[in-house]
XYZ file of C-alpha atoms in Angstrom:
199
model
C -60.130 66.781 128.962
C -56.837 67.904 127.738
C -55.292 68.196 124.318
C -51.401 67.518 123.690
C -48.963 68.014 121.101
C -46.870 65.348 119.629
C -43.136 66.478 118.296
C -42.200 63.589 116.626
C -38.117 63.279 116.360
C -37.242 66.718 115.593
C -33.079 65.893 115.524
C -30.471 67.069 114.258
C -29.686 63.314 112.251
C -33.491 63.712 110.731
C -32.644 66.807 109.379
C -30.622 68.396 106.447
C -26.775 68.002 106.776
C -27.752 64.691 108.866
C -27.081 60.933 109.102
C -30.984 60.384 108.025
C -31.309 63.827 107.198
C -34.944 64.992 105.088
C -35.384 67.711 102.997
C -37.573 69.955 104.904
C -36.244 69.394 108.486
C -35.006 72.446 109.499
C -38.508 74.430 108.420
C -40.221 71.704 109.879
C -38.370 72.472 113.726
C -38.710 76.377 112.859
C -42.594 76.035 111.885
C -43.581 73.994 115.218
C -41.956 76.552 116.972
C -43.200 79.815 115.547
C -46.887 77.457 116.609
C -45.651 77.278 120.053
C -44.994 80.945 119.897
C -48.057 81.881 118.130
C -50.459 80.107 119.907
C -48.883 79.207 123.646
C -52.115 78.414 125.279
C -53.321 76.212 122.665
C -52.235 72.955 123.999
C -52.650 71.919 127.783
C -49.158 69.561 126.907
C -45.747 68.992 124.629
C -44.726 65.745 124.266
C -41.459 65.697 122.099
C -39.594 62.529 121.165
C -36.452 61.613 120.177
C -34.308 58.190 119.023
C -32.392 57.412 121.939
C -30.197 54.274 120.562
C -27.684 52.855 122.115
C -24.418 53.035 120.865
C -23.666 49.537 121.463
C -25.478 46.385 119.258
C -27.425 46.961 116.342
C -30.318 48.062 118.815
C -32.849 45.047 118.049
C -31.837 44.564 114.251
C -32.527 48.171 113.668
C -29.179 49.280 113.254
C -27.812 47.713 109.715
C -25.176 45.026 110.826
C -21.560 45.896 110.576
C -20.748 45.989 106.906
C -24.023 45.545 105.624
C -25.823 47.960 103.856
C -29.013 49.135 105.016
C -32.364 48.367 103.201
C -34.073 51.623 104.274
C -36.938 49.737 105.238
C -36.419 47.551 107.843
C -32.421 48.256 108.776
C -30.811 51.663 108.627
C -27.452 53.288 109.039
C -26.633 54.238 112.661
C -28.299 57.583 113.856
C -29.634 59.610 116.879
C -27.190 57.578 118.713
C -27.972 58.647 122.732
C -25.752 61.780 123.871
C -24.512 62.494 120.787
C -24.958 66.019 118.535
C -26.788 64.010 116.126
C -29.723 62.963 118.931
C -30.071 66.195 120.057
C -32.937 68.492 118.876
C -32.525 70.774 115.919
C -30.990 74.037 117.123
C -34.281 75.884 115.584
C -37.108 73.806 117.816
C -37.906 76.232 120.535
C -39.957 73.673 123.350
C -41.444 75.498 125.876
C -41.043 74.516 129.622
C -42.705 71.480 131.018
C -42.177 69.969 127.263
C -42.743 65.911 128.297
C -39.695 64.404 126.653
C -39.363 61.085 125.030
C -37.028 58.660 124.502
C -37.644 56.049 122.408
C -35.533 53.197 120.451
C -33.056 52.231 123.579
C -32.141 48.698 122.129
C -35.040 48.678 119.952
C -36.284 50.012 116.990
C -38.908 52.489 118.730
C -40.757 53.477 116.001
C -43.948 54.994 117.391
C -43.711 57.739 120.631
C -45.574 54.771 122.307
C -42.659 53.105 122.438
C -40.744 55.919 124.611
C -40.731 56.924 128.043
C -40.233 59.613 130.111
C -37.059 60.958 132.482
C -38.856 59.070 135.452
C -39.625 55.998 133.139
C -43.379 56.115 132.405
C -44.642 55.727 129.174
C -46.406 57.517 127.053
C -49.919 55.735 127.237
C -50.259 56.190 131.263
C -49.005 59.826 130.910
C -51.900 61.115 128.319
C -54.173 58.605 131.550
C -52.520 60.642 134.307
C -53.001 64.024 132.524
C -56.659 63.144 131.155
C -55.172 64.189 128.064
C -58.244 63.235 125.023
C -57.003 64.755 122.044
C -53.820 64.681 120.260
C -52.008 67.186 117.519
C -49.190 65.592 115.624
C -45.961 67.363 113.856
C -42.641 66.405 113.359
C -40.303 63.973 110.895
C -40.934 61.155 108.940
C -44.219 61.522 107.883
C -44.099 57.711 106.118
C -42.006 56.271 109.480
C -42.531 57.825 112.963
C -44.988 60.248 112.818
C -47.287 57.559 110.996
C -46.774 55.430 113.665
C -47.188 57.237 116.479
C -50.855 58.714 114.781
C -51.943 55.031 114.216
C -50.915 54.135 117.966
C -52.653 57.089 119.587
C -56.158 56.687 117.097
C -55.383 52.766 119.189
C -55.086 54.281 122.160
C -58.619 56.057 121.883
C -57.269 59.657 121.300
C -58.811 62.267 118.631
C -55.935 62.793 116.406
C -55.462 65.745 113.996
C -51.915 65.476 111.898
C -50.696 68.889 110.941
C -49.421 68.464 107.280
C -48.048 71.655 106.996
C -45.563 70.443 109.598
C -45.101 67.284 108.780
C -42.164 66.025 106.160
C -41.100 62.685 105.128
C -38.376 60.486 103.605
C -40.642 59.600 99.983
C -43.542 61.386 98.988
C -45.334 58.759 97.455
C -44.885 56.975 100.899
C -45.907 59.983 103.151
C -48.937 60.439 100.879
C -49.700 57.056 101.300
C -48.962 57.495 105.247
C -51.462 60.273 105.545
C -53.924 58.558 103.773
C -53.846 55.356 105.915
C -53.955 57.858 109.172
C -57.049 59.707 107.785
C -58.731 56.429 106.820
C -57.987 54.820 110.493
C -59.756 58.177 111.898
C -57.492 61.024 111.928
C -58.190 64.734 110.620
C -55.693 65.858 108.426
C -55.275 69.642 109.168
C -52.892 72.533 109.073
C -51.143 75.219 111.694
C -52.710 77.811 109.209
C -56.246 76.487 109.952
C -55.787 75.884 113.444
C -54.607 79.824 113.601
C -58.004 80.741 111.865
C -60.385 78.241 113.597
C-alpha cells in the first residue's frame, strides 16, 4: 500500500496576477512546498496536474466562444493554454523529482486529475493500480472546481482521501465550503498540513 499526493493545478493563470487568478494562490504553491520540504518521506508519490488546453477551439465548450462572455460556471475565459507562461507552475511550487505530472483538459474541459494523463499517456486511475497506491492527500486550487472533483473521483475510485484545507483555496467561499462539505459527506477526512506534522 502506498499513499500519494494530489497537486491540483498549481499555475501561474490560477493564481494572483492571473487569467483565473484566486486570492490565495501563491501561499497555496509556497505551503505545499514547505510540506514537501518538511516532511519528504511522507508520501510514497506526487502527482501534480495542470490544464493543458489547446490553443485552438473552444476545447469542448469549455473555452467561452469568441465574443461571448463567460458564465463562470460552465464556460470560462481562455487560460492555462498548453506551453504558455500562464500553464506553467507557479514559480514558488518546489516538486520534488519523480513528481507524476498531469495533463488534463486537451480539447476538453478536464475538470478532475482523472481526466489527465501522464508524459507516456496513462492515466491517472491505472497509475495509483500500477503503483498500489491506497490512499490519497489532496492540495491545490479551486477548492469548489478541480480539487472537488478530483476528491469525489478518487473516493470513486476506492481511494482513502484526506483534503488538506489549509492548502486548499477556491474561487467563492460559500462554494468551497459547500465543496468540502460534499467531499467529507461522500467519505473524505478533512485535515490539515499542521495536523499531519503533529500526527
Amino acid at each position: 500500500m502506498a499513499r500519494a499526493l494530489f497537486i491540483i493545478d498549481v499555475q501561474n493563470d490560477f493564481t494572483e496576477g492571473g487569467a483565473l487568478g484566486v486570492d490565495g494562490g501563491a501561499a497555496v504553491a509556497a505551503g505545499i512546498s514547505r510540506l514537501l520540504a518538511e516532511h519528504p518521506l511522507h508520501y510514497d508519490y506526487v502527482f501534480a496536474s495542470r490544464d493543458w488546453h489547446t490553443a485552438a477551439g473552444d476545447n469542448g465548450g469549455h473555452f467561452a466562444a469568441d465574443g461571448a462572455e463567460p458564465d463562470y460556471i460552465g464556460t470560462w475565459p481562455a487560460h492555462c493554454v498548453a506551453d504558455t507562461a500562464g500553464a506553467d507552475y507557479h514559480r514558488d511550487l518546489a516538486l520534488p523529482a519523480g513528481t507524476v505530472h498531469i495533463r488534463k483538459g486537451q480539447g476538453e474541459p478536464g475538470y478532475s486529475i482523472f481526466a489527465g494523463v501522464d508524459e507516456s499517456g496513462s492515466r491517472t486511475a491505472e497509475l495509483l493500480i500500477e503503483h498500489a497506491v491506497t490512499d490519497v492527500d489532496i492540495v491545490g486550487i479551486a477548492t469548489d472546481h478541480c480539487v472537488r472533483a478530483s476528491g469525489l473521483d478518487a473516493l470513486e475510485h476506492g481511494q482513502r482521501v484526506r483534503v488538506l484545507t489549509d492548502l486548499v483555496v477556491g474561487v467563492d467561499p460559500d462554494a468551497s465550503a459547500a465543496a468540502l462539505a460534499a467531499l467529507a459527506y461522500a467519505g473524505a477526512t478533512l485535515t490539515t498540513a499542521e495536523d499531519l506534522a503533529t500526527a
